[in-house]
Amino acid sequence: AQSVTQLDSHVSVSEGTPVLLRCNYSSSYSPSLFWYVQHPNKGLQLLLKYTSAATLVKGINGFEAEFKKSETSFHLTKPSAHMSDAAEYFCVVSYGNKLVFGAGTILRVKS
Amino acid sequence: DGGITQSPKYLFRKEGQNVTLSCEQNLNHDAMYWYRQDPGQGLRLIYYSQIVNDFQKGDIAEGYSVSREKKESFPLTVTSAQKNPTAFYLCASSPGGLDNYGYTFGSGTRLTVV
């Protein structure tokens, strides 16, 4: 069965320090991969997507993610956290037209 | 601007009542989806529709019903058979087809049973 595992339910960083949100997936073939961000009581906003082009994907707000097929990982990074980055982040895998969501990682940014 | 509109933003329901959540899109997307979000569980698929007048059950369809009479609209009814309906409900749409470039999400409806 297809699954997505976000390895940390909560991540806390200081403003200006790097962010790493980890995601592993299971798949028998190369899927499409996404990261979404959700601010409280809001919908989900697409940060970036991987669709079998370059393995390093750049997204909005300075985020990027690297697809590593050998590790079945798609970790999200940002060099320097900003207070406005505090939100919940979802790693999502596409299988055909269906999406499978990870459980989410809540990012806290300390001043 | 194109997008997805969910209404209402907050909804309160008495136990035993049916309630309908609205989802409208003006993106000309073929496919529409309903997800339920509970804390620490990510999003779970309730129902989806890839074309007008057709829809399929997702992973947690019990206690829910949908219709897709128009391309723009995909309302979700939470029936009294749903044992634990209090949750945040998100509607999404996508162009459909074999390529998946991500979904567009609405801003959600928070349903509370009182």
Coordinates of C-alpha atoms in Angstrom, one line a residue:
Chain A
A1 CA 0.0 0.0 0.0
Q2 CA 1.1 3.5 -0.7
S3 CA 2.1 5.5 2.3
V4 CA 3.8 8.7 3.4
T5 CA 5.7 9.1 6.6
Q6 CA 6.6 12.5 8.1
L7 CA 9.3 11.6 10.6
D8 CA 8.6 14.5 13.0
S9 CA 5.2 15.6 14.3
H10 CA 6.7 18.8 15.7
V11 CA 9.9 20.8 14.7
S12 CA 11.1 23.9 16.6
V13 CA 13.8 26.2 15.3
S14 CA 15.0 29.7 16.1
E15 CA 14.4 32.5 13.6
G16 CA 17.3 32.7 11.1
T17 CA 18.4 29.1 11.5
P18 CA 17.9 26.3 8.9
V19 CA 14.7 24.3 8.6
L20 CA 14.5 20.6 7.8
L21 CA 11.2 18.7 7.6
R22 CA 11.6 15.0 6.8
C23 CA 9.4 12.9 4.5
N24 CA 9.7 9.3 3.3
Y25 CA 7.3 7.5 1.0
S26 CA 6.6 4.1 -0.2
S27 CA 6.0 3.5 -3.9
S28 CA 6.5 0.8 -6.5
Y29 CA 7.2 3.5 -9.1
S30 CA 8.2 7.1 -9.3
P31 CA 5.3 9.2 -8.0
S32 CA 4.7 12.9 -8.1
L33 CA 5.5 14.5 -4.8
F34 CA 4.3 17.7 -3.2
W35 CA 4.8 19.8 -0.1
Y36 CA 1.8 21.9 1.2
V37 CA 1.7 24.4 4.0
Q38 CA -1.4 25.1 6.1
H39 CA -1.8 28.1 8.4
P40 CA -4.4 27.8 11.2
N41 CA -7.9 27.4 10.1
K42 CA -6.9 27.9 6.5
G43 CA -6.8 25.7 3.4
L44 CA -3.6 24.2 2.0
Q45 CA -1.2 26.1 -0.2
L46 CA 1.2 24.4 -2.6
L47 CA 4.8 25.1 -1.7
L48 CA 6.5 23.0 -4.4
K49 CA 6.1 19.9 -6.5
Y50 CA 8.3 17.2 -8.0
T51 CA 7.2 15.6 -11.2
S52 CA 10.3 13.6 -12.5
A53 CA 12.3 16.6 -13.8
A54 CA 15.1 18.0 -11.7
T55 CA 15.6 16.2 -8.4
L56 CA 16.2 19.5 -6.5
V57 CA 12.9 21.4 -6.5
K58 CA 12.6 25.1 -5.6
G59 CA 9.4 26.4 -4.2
I60 CA 7.8 29.5 -2.9
N61 CA 9.1 31.5 0.2
G62 CA 12.6 30.1 -0.1
F63 CA 11.7 26.5 0.5
E64 CA 13.2 23.7 -1.6
A65 CA 13.1 19.9 -1.5
E66 CA 15.4 17.1 -2.9
F67 CA 14.0 13.9 -4.3
K68 CA 16.2 10.9 -3.5
K69 CA 14.9 7.8 -5.1
S70 CA 17.4 5.5 -3.5
E71 CA 16.2 6.7 -0.1
T72 CA 12.6 7.2 -1.1
S73 CA 12.8 10.6 0.6
F74 CA 11.6 14.1 -0.2
H75 CA 12.8 16.3 2.6
L76 CA 11.9 20.0 2.8
T77 CA 14.5 22.6 3.7
K78 CA 14.9 26.3 4.0
P79 CA 18.2 28.0 4.8
S80 CA 16.8 30.6 7.2
A81 CA 13.5 30.4 9.1
H82 CA 11.2 33.4 9.4
M83 CA 8.5 33.9 12.0
S84 CA 5.9 33.7 9.2
D85 CA 7.0 30.1 8.4
A86 CA 5.3 28.9 11.5
A87 CA 2.6 26.6 10.2
E88 CA 1.8 22.9 9.6
Y89 CA 3.5 21.2 6.6
F90 CA 2.2 18.2 4.7
C91 CA 4.2 15.9 2.5
V92 CA 1.9 14.5 -0.2
V93 CA 2.4 11.7 -2.7
S94 CA 0.3 11.4 -5.9
Y95 CA -0.8 8.0 -7.2
G96 CA -2.6 8.7 -10.4
N97 CA -5.2 11.3 -9.6
K98 CA -5.3 10.4 -5.9
L99 CA -3.2 12.1 -3.2
V100 CA -1.9 10.4 -0.1
F101 CA -1.1 12.8 2.8
G102 CA 1.4 12.5 5.5
A103 CA 0.2 13.2 9.1
G104 CA 1.8 16.7 9.1
T105 CA 4.7 18.4 10.8
I106 CA 4.0 21.5 12.9
L107 CA 6.8 24.0 12.6
R108 CA 7.4 26.4 15.4
V109 CA 9.7 29.4 14.9
K110 CA 11.2 31.0 18.1
S111 CA 12.3 34.6 18.1
Chain B
D1 CA -9.6 35.5 -9.5
G2 CA -10.1 31.8 -10.0
G3 CA -10.4 29.6 -6.9
I4 CA -12.4 27.4 -4.6
T5 CA -15.0 28.8 -2.3
Q6 CA -16.2 26.8 0.7
S7 CA -19.1 27.9 2.9
P8 CA -19.8 28.3 5.6
K9 CA -16.5 28.8 7.4
Y10 CA -17.9 27.5 10.7
L11 CA -20.9 25.3 11.1
F12 CA -22.7 23.9 14.1
R13 CA -25.0 20.9 14.0
K14 CA -27.1 19.2 16.5
E15 CA -26.7 15.4 16.9
G16 CA -29.1 13.5 14.6
Q17 CA -29.2 16.3 11.9
N18 CA -27.9 16.2 8.4
V19 CA -25.9 19.2 7.2
T20 CA -24.6 20.1 3.8
L21 CA -21.2 21.8 3.1
S22 CA -20.9 23.9 0.0
C23 CA -17.9 23.8 -2.4
E24 CA -17.8 25.9 -5.6
Q25 CA -14.9 26.3 -8.0
N26 CA -14.4 28.6 -11.1
L27 CA -11.2 27.0 -12.2
N28 CA -12.8 24.9 -14.9
H29 CA -11.4 21.8 -13.2
D30 CA -12.8 18.4 -14.0
A31 CA -12.0 16.7 -10.7
M32 CA -13.1 17.7 -7.2
Y33 CA -12.4 16.1 -3.8
W34 CA -13.6 16.2 -0.2
Y35 CA -11.1 15.6 2.6
R36 CA -11.6 15.4 6.4
Q37 CA -8.8 16.7 8.6
D38 CA -8.3 15.6 12.2
P39 CA -5.4 16.7 14.4
G40 CA -2.3 14.5 13.8
Q41 CA -3.9 12.4 11.1
G42 CA -3.3 14.5 7.9
L43 CA -6.1 14.6 5.4
R44 CA -8.3 11.6 4.6
L45 CA -10.3 11.3 1.4
I46 CA -14.1 11.1 1.8
Y47 CA -15.3 11.3 -1.8
Y48 CA -14.0 12.4 -5.2
S49 CA -15.5 13.1 -8.6
Q50 CA -13.6 13.1 -11.8
I51 CA -16.4 14.2 -14.0
V52 CA -20.0 15.6 -13.8
N53 CA -22.6 13.1 -12.6
D54 CA -20.0 10.7 -11.4
F55 CA -18.3 10.2 -8.1
Q56 CA -16.4 7.5 -6.1
K57 CA -16.0 6.7 -2.4
G58 CA -12.7 7.5 -0.8
D59 CA -11.2 6.0 2.3
I60 CA -13.8 7.2 4.8
A61 CA -17.1 7.6 2.9
E62 CA -19.4 6.0 5.5
G63 CA -21.9 8.6 6.9
Y64 CA -21.3 11.0 4.0
S65 CA -23.0 11.6 0.6
V66 CA -22.2 13.9 -2.3
S67 CA -23.6 15.0 -5.7
R68 CA -22.0 16.4 -8.8
E69 CA -24.7 17.9 -10.9
K70 CA -22.6 20.7 -12.2
K71 CA -18.9 21.0 -13.0
E72 CA -18.5 23.9 -10.6
S73 CA -20.2 22.4 -7.6
F74 CA -19.5 19.4 -5.3
P75 CA -21.6 19.6 -2.1
L76 CA -20.9 17.3 0.8
T77 CA -23.7 16.1 3.1
V78 CA -22.7 14.9 6.5
T79 CA -25.5 12.6 7.6
S80 CA -26.7 11.5 11.1
A81 CA -25.0 8.2 10.4
Q82 CA -21.6 9.7 10.7
K83 CA -20.5 8.8 14.2
N84 CA -18.0 11.5 14.8
P85 CA -18.5 14.4 12.4
T86 CA -16.7 17.1 14.3
A87 CA -13.7 18.0 12.1
F88 CA -12.2 20.4 9.6
Y89 CA -13.4 19.7 6.0
L90 CA -11.5 20.7 3.0
C91 CA -12.6 20.7 -0.6
A92 CA -10.1 20.6 -3.5
S93 CA -10.1 20.5 -7.3
S94 CA -7.6 19.5 -10.0
P95 CA -7.6 19.6 -13.8
G96 CA -7.9 15.8 -13.8
G97 CA -6.3 13.5 -16.3
L98 CA -3.2 11.4 -15.9
D99 CA -0.8 14.2 -15.0
N100 CA -1.1 15.5 -11.5
Y101 CA 0.2 19.0 -10.9
G102 CA -1.3 19.4 -7.5
Y103 CA -4.6 20.4 -6.1
T104 CA -6.2 23.8 -5.4
F105 CA -7.8 23.8 -1.9
G106 CA -10.6 25.8 -0.4
S107 CA -10.2 27.5 2.9
G108 CA -12.2 24.8 4.7
T109 CA -15.3 24.4 6.9
R110 CA -15.0 23.6 10.5
L111 CA -18.0 21.5 11.6
T112 CA -18.8 21.1 15.3
V113 CA -21.6 18.9 16.6
V114 CA -23.3 20.3 19.7

